[in-house]
Tab-separated table of C-alpha atoms and ligand atoms in Angstrom:
chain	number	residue	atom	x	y	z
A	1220	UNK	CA	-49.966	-9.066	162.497
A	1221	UNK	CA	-46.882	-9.750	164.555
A	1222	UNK	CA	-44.429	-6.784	164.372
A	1223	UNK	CA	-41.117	-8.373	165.457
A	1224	UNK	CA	-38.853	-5.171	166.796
A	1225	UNK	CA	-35.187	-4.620	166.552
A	1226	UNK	CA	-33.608	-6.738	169.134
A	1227	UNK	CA	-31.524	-4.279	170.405
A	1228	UNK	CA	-33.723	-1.269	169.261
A	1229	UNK	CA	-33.423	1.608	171.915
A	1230	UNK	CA	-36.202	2.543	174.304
A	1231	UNK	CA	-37.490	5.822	173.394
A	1232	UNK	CA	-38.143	3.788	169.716
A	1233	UNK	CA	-40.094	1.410	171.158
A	1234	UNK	CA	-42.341	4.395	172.629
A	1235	UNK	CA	-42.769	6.347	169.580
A	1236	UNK	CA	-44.266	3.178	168.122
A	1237	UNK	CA	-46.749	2.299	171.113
A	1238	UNK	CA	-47.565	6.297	171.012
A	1239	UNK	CA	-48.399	6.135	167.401
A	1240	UNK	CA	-50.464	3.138	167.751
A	1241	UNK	CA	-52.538	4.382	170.802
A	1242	UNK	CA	-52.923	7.865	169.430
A	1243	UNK	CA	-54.454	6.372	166.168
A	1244	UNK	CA	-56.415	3.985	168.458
A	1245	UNK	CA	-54.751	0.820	166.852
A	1246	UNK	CA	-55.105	-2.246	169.720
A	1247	UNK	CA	-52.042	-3.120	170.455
A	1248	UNK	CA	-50.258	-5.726	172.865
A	1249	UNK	CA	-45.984	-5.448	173.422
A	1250	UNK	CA	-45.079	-9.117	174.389
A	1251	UNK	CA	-41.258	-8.112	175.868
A	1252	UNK	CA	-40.039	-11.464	176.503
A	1253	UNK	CA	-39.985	-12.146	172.494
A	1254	UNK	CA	-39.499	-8.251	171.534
A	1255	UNK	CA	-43.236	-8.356	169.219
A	1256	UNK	CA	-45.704	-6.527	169.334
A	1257	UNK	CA	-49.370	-8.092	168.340
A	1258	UNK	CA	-52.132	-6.201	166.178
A	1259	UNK	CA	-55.653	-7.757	165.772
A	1260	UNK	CA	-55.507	-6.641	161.969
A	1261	UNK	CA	-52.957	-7.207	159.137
A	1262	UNK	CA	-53.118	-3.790	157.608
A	1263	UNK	CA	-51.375	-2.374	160.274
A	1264	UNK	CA	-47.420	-2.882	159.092
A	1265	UNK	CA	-48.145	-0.201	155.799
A	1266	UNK	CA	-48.729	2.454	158.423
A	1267	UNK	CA	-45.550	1.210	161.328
A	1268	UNK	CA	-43.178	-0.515	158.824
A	1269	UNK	CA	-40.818	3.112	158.723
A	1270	UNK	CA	-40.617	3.264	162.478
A	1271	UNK	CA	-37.084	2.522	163.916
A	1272	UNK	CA	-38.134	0.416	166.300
A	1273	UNK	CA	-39.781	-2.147	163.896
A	1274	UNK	CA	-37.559	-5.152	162.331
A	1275	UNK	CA	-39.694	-7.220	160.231
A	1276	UNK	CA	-43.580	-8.606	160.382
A	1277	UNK	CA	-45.517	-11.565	160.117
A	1278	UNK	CA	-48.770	-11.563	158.492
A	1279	UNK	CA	-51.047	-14.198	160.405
A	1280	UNK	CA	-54.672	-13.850	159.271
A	1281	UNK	CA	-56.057	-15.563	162.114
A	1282	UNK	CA	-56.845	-14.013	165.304
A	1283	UNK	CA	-54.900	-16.426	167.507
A	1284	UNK	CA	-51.543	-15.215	166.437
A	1285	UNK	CA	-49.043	-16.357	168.450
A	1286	UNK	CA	-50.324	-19.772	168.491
A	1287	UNK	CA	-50.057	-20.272	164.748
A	1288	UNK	CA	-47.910	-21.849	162.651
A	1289	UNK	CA	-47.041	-18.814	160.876
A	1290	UNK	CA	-45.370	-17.235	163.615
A	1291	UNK	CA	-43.015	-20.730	164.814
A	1292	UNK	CA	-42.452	-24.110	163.289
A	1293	UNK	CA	-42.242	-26.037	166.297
A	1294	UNK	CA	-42.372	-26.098	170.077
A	1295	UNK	CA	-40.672	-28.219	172.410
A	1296	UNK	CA	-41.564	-28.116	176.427
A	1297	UNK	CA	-39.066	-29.335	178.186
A	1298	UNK	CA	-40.155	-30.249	182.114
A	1299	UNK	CA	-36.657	-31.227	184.413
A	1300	UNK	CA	-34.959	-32.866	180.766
A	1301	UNK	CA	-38.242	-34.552	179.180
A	1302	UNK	CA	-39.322	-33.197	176.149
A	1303	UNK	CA	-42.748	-32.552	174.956
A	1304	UNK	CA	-43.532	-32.062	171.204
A	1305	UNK	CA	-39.424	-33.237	170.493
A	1306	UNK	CA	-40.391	-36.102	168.590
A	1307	UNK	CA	-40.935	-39.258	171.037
A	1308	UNK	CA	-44.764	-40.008	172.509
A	1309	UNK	CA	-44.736	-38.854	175.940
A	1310	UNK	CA	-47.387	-41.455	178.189
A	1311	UNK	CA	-48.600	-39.217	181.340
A	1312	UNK	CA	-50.191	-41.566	183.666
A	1313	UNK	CA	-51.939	-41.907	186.856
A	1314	UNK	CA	-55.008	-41.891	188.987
A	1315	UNK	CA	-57.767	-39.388	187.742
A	1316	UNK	CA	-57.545	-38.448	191.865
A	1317	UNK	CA	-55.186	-38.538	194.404
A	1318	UNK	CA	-57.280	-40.626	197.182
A	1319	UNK	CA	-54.691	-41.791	199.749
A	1320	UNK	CA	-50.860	-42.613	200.439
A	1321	UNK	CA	-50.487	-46.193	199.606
A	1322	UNK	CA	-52.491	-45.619	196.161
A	1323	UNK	CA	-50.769	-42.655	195.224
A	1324	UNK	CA	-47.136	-44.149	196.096
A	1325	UNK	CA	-48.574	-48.226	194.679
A	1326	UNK	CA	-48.899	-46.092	191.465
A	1327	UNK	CA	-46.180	-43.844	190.937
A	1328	UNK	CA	-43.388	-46.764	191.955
A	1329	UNK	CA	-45.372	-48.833	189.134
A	1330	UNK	CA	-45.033	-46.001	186.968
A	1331	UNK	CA	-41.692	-46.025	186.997
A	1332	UNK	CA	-40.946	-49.133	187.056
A	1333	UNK	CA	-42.199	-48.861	183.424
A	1334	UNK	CA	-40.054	-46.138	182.490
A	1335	UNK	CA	-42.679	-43.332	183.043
A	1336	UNK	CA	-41.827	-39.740	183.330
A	1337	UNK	CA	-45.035	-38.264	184.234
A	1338	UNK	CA	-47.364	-38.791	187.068
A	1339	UNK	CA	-50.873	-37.187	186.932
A	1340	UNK	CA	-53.628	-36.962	189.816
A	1341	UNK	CA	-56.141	-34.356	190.270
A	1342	UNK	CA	-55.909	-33.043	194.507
A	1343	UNK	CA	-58.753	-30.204	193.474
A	1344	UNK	CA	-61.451	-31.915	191.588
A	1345	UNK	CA	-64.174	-30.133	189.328
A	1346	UNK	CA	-67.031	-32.301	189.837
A	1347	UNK	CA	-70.683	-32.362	188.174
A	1348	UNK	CA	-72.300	-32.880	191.943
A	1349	UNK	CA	-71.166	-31.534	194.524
A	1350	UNK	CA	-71.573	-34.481	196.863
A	1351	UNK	CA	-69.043	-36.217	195.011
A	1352	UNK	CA	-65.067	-36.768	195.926
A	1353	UNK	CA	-63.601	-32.968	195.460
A	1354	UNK	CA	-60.083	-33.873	196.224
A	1355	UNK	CA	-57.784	-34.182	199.228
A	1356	UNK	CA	-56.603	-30.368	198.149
A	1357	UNK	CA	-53.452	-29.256	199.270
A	1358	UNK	CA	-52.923	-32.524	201.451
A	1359	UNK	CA	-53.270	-34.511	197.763
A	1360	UNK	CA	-50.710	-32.252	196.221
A	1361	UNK	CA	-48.136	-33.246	198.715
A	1362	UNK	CA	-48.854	-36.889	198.854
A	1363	UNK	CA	-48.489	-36.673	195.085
A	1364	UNK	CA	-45.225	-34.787	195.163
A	1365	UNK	CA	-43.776	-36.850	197.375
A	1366	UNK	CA	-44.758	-40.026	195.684
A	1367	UNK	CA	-43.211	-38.219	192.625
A	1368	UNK	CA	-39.736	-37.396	194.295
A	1369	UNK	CA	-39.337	-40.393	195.488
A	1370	UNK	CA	-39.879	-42.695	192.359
A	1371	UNK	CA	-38.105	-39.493	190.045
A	1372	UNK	CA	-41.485	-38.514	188.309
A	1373	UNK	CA	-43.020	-35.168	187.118
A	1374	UNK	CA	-46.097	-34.356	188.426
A	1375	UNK	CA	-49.184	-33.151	186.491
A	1376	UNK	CA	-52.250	-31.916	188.595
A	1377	UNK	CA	-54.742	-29.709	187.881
A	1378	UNK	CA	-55.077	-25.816	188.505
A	1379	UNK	CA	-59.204	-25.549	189.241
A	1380	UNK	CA	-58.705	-22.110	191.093
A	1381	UNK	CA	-56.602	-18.988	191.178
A	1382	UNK	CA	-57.019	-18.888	195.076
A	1383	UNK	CA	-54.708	-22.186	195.068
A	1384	UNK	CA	-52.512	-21.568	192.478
A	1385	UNK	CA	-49.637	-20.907	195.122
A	1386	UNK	CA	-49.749	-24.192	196.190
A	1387	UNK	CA	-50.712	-25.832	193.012
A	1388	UNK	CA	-47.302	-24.125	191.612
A	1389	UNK	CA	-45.262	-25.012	194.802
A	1390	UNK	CA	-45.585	-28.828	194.095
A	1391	UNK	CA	-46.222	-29.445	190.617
A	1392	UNK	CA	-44.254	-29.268	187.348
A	1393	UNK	CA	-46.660	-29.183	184.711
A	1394	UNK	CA	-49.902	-27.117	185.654
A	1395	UNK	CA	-53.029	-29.072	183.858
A	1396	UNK	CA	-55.874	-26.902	182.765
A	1397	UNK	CA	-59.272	-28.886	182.917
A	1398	UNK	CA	-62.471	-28.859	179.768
A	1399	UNK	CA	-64.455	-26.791	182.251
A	1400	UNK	CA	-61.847	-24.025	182.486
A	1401	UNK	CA	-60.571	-24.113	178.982
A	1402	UNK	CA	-63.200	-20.461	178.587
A	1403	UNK	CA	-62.072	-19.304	182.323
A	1404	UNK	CA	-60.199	-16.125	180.658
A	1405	UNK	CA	-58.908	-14.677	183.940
A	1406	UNK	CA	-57.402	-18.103	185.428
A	1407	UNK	CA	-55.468	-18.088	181.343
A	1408	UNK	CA	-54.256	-14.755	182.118
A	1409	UNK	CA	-52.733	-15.801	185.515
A	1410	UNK	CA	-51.287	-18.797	184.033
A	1411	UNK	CA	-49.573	-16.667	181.381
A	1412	UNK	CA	-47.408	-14.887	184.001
A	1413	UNK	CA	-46.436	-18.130	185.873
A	1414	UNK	CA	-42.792	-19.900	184.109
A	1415	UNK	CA	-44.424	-23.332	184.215
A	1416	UNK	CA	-45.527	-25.622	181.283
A	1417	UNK	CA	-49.553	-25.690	181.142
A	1418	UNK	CA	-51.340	-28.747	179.825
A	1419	UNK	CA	-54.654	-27.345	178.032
A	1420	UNK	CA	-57.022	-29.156	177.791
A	1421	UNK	CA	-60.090	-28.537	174.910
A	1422	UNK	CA	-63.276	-27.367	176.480
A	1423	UNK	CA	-65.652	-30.052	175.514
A	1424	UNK	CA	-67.696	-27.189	173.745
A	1425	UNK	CA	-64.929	-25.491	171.991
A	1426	UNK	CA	-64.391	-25.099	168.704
A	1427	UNK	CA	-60.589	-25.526	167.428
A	1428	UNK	CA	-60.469	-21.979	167.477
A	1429	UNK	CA	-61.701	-21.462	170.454
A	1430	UNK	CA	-59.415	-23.733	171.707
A	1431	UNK	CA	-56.858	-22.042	170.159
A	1432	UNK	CA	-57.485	-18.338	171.117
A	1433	UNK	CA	-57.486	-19.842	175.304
A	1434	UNK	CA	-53.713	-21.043	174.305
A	1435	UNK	CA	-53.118	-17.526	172.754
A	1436	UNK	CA	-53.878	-16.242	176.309
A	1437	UNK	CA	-51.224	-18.100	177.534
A	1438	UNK	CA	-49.039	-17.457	175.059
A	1439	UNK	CA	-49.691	-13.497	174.663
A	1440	UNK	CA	-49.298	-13.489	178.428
A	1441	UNK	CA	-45.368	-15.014	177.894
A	1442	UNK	CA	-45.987	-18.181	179.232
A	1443	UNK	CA	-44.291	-20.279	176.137
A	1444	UNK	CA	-44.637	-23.741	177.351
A	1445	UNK	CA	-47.815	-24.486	176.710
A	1446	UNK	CA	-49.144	-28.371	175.601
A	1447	UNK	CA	-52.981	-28.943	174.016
A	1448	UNK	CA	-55.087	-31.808	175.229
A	1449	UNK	CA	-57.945	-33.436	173.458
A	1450	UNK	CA	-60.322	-34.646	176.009
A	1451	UNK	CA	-63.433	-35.743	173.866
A	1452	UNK	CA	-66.561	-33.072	173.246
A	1453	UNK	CA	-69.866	-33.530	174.308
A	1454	UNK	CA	-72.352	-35.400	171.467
A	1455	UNK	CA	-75.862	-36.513	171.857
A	1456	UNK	CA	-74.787	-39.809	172.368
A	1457	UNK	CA	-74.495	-41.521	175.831
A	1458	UNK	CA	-72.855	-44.256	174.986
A	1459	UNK	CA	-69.568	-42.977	174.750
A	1460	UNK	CA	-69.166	-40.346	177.742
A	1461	UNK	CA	-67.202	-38.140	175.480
A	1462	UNK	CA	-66.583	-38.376	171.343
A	1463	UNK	CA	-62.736	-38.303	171.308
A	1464	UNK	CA	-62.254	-35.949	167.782
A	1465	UNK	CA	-58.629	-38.070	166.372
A	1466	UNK	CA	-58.775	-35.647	163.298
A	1467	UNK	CA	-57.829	-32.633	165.673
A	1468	UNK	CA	-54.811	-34.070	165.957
A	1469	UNK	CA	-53.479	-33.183	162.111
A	1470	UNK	CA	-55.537	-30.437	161.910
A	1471	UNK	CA	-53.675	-28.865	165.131
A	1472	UNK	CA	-50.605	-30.051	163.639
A	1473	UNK	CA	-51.136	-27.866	160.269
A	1474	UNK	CA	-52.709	-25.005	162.357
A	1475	UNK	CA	-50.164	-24.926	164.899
A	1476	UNK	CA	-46.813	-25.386	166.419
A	1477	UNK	CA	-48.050	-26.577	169.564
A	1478	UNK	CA	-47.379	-30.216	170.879
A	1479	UNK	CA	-50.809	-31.958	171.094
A	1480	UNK	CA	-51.769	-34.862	173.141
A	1481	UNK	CA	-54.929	-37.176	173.800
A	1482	UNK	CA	-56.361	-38.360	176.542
A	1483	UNK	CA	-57.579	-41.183	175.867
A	1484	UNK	CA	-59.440	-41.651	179.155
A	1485	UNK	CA	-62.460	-38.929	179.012
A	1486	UNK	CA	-62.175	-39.345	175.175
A	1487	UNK	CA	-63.716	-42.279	175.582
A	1488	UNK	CA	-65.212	-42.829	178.851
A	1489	UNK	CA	-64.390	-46.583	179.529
A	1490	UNK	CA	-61.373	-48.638	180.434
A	1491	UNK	CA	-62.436	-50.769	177.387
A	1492	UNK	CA	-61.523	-48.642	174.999
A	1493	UNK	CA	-58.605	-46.671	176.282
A	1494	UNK	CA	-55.831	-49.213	174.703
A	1495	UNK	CA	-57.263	-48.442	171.164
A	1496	UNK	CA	-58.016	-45.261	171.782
A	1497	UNK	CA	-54.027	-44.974	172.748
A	1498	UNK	CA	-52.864	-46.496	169.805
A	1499	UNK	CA	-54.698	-44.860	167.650
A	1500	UNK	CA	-53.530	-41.652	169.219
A	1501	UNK	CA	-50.227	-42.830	168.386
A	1502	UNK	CA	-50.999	-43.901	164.781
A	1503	UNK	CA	-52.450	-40.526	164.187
A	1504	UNK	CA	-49.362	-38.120	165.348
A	1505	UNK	CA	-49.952	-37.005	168.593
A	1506	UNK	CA	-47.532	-36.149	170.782
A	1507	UNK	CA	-48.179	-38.385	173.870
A	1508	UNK	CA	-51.001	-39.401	176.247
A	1509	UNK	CA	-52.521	-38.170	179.538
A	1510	UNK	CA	-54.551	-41.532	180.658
A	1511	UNK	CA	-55.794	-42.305	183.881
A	1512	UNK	CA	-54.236	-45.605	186.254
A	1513	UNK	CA	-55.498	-46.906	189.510
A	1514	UNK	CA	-54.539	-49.631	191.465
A	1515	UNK	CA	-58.108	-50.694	192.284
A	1516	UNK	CA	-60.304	-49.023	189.302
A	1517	UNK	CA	-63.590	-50.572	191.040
A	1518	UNK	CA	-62.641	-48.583	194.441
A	1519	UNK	CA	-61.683	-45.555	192.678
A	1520	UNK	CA	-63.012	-42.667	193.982
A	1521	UNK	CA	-63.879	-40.615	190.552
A	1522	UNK	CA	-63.683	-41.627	187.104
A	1523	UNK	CA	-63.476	-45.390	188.288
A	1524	UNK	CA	-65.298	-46.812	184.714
A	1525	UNK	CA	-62.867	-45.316	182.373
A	1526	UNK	CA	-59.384	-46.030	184.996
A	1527	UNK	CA	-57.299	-48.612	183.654
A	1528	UNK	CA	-55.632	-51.281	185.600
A	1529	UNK	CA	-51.728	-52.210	186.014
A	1530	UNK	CA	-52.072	-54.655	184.040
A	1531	UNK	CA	-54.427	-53.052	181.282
A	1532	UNK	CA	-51.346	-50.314	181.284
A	1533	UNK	CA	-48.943	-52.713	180.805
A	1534	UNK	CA	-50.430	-53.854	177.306
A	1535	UNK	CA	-51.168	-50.043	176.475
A	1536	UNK	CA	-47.809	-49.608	177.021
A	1537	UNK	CA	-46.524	-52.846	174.786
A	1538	UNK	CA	-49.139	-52.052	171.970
A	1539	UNK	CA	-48.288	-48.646	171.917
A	1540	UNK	CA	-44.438	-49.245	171.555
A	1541	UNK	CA	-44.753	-51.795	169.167
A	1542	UNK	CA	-46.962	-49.434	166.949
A	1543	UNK	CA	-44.764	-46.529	166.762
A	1544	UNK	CA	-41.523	-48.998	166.624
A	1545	UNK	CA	-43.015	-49.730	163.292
A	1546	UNK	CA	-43.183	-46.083	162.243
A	1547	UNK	CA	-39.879	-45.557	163.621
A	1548	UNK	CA	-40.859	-43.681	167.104
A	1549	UNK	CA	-40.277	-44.614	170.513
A	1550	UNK	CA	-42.295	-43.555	173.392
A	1551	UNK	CA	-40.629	-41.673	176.429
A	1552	UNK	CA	-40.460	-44.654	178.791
A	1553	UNK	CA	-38.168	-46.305	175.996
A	1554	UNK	CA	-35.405	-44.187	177.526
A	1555	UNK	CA	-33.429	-43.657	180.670
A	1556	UNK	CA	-34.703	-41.907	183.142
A	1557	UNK	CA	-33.716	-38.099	182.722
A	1558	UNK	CA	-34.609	-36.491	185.554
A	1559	UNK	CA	-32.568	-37.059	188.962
A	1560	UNK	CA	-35.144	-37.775	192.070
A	1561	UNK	CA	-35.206	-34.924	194.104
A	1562	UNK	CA	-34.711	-36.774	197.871
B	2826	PEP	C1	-59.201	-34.976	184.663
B	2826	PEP	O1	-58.177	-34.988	183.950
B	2826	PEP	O2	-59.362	-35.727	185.633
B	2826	PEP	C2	-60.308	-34.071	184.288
B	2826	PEP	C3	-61.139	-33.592	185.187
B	2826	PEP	O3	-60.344	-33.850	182.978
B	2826	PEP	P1	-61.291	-32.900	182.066
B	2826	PEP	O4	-60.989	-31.517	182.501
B	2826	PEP	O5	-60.845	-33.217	180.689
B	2826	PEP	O6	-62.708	-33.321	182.321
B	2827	MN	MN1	-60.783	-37.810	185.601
């Protein structure tokens, strides 16, 4: 249930509720920023609807509430002017790590020279082993920033670790939540507090649900701008690294208002088959791509089988247009750059 309360509804209203609900031991959570309160059941509105504080309800029979489509059509991030979920297929591109300079700033002035708004690169790595490349850490943020700034790109990076998140926040514009953490409840809760847009990305265990209920942590927490990312789930197959689930896509998109994207990269595991995987990301509904770019894939220092090339991008890029052209979209590189460099 999703009690909406009387906009400007005094104070000491707003306490008799909460008293009433904690007196008859009803779990409750107040979300101020959007003047709701959230039960866990749907029963609850015959026994609040008389209070003065309460406006109207929403019955959501789910328990993520605020993440369903019952409670909002549509949501729209919006990072420096881009939109995310508005309607054109955002491509968020770049190295799966930020190594050195000259392939950080080789990238992100290729980027943008194709009309790119979004630069990715991971600076704090979650690795299987831990003898391989972690990340430059906070030196790879700032590399990727200021490759970023200088060719007027957003940056998304990844948040591994609450001990960092000062610095993750500091140079970043979109804060990327990885599979591993998709269950790390306490990092969520952080991330709900901070006003940036978070990319989540689905655990490659979780259920839809699951996936869900780790946006709802966001969401409950006020953060608003958050953006779901299918990343492929684990099968018993190892021929493809991960088994990129397309169908999500329209079943998010009836479950949800969220803006969903693929990344076609994990999802499948090998440079090979990122261009179809694209397209058919594309041909399905989803809001955009996250897919990984190096200058040198064979030197890369993680994720070097599934990194596409320049020129492999290039024909991503050209398929993809041409696809949605025909259904009437355009990606986000089809217009003008929005956002004003920063130097
Ligand atoms: C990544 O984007 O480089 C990454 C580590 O992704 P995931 O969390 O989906 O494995
Ligand atoms: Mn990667």
């Amino acid at each position: 249930m999703i009690i909406k309360l009387k906009k400007d509804g005094q104070e000491a209203d707003r306490l008799i509720l909460f008293d009433f609900f904690k007196k008859n031991k009803i779990p409750f959570h107040y979300l101020s920023s959007e003047q709701i309160v959230i039960t866990p059941r749907h029963t609850e509105i015959e026994l609040v609807q008389d209070f003065s504080a309460v406006d109207s309800y929403i019955a959501i029979p789910t328990n993520y509430k605020l993440a369903s489509k019952l409670y909002k059509n549509k949501t729209v991030v919006s990072v420096n002017g881009t939109e995310i979920g508005g309607g054109l297929f955002n491509v968020m591109a770049g190295p799966c790590s930020v190594e050195h300079e000259e392939q950080i700033f080789s990238t992100a002035e290729f980027l943008a020279s194709k009309g790119v708004k979004f630069i990715r690169g991971g600076a704090y790595k979650p690795r299987t082993s831990p003898y391989s490349f972690s990340g430059l850490g906070v030196d790879g943020l700032k590399l990727l920033r200021k490759a970023a700034d200088q060719y007027g790109l957003n940056v998304v990076t990844e948040i591994l670790d609450l001990n960092v998140l000062d610095e993750v926040m500091n140079y970043s514009d979109v804060l990327q939540v990885g599979s591993r953490n998709m269950h790390n409840f306490y990092l969520l809760r952080e991330l709900g507090k901070v006003r940036k847009p978070v990319l989540l990305k689905r655990g490659f265990q979780a259920k839809v649900v699951e996936w869900l209920l780790s946006a709802e942590y966001l969401l409950s927490g006020g953060n608003s701008e958050v953006i779901l990312c299918e990343r492929g789930i684990r099968s018993f197959d190892p021929l493809s690294r991960n088994v990129l689930d397309l169908g999500v896509v329209p079943l998010i998109k009836e479950l949800s208002h969220l803006p969903v994207i693929i990344d076609p990269s994990h999802g499948t595991g090998a440079s090979s088959r990122v261009i179809p995987a694209s397209m058919a990301a594309a041909a399905i509904g989803a809001d955009g791509i996250l897919v990984e770019v190096h200058p040198n894939p064979a030197q890369a220092l993680s994720d070097g089988d599934q990194a596409i090339s320049f020129i492999q991008f290039d024909e991503l890029l050209n398929n993809t247009q041409l696809l949605l052209n025909a259904l009437g979209k355009h990606t986000d590189t089809q217009t003008s750059a929005l956002k004003t460099p920063r130097l």
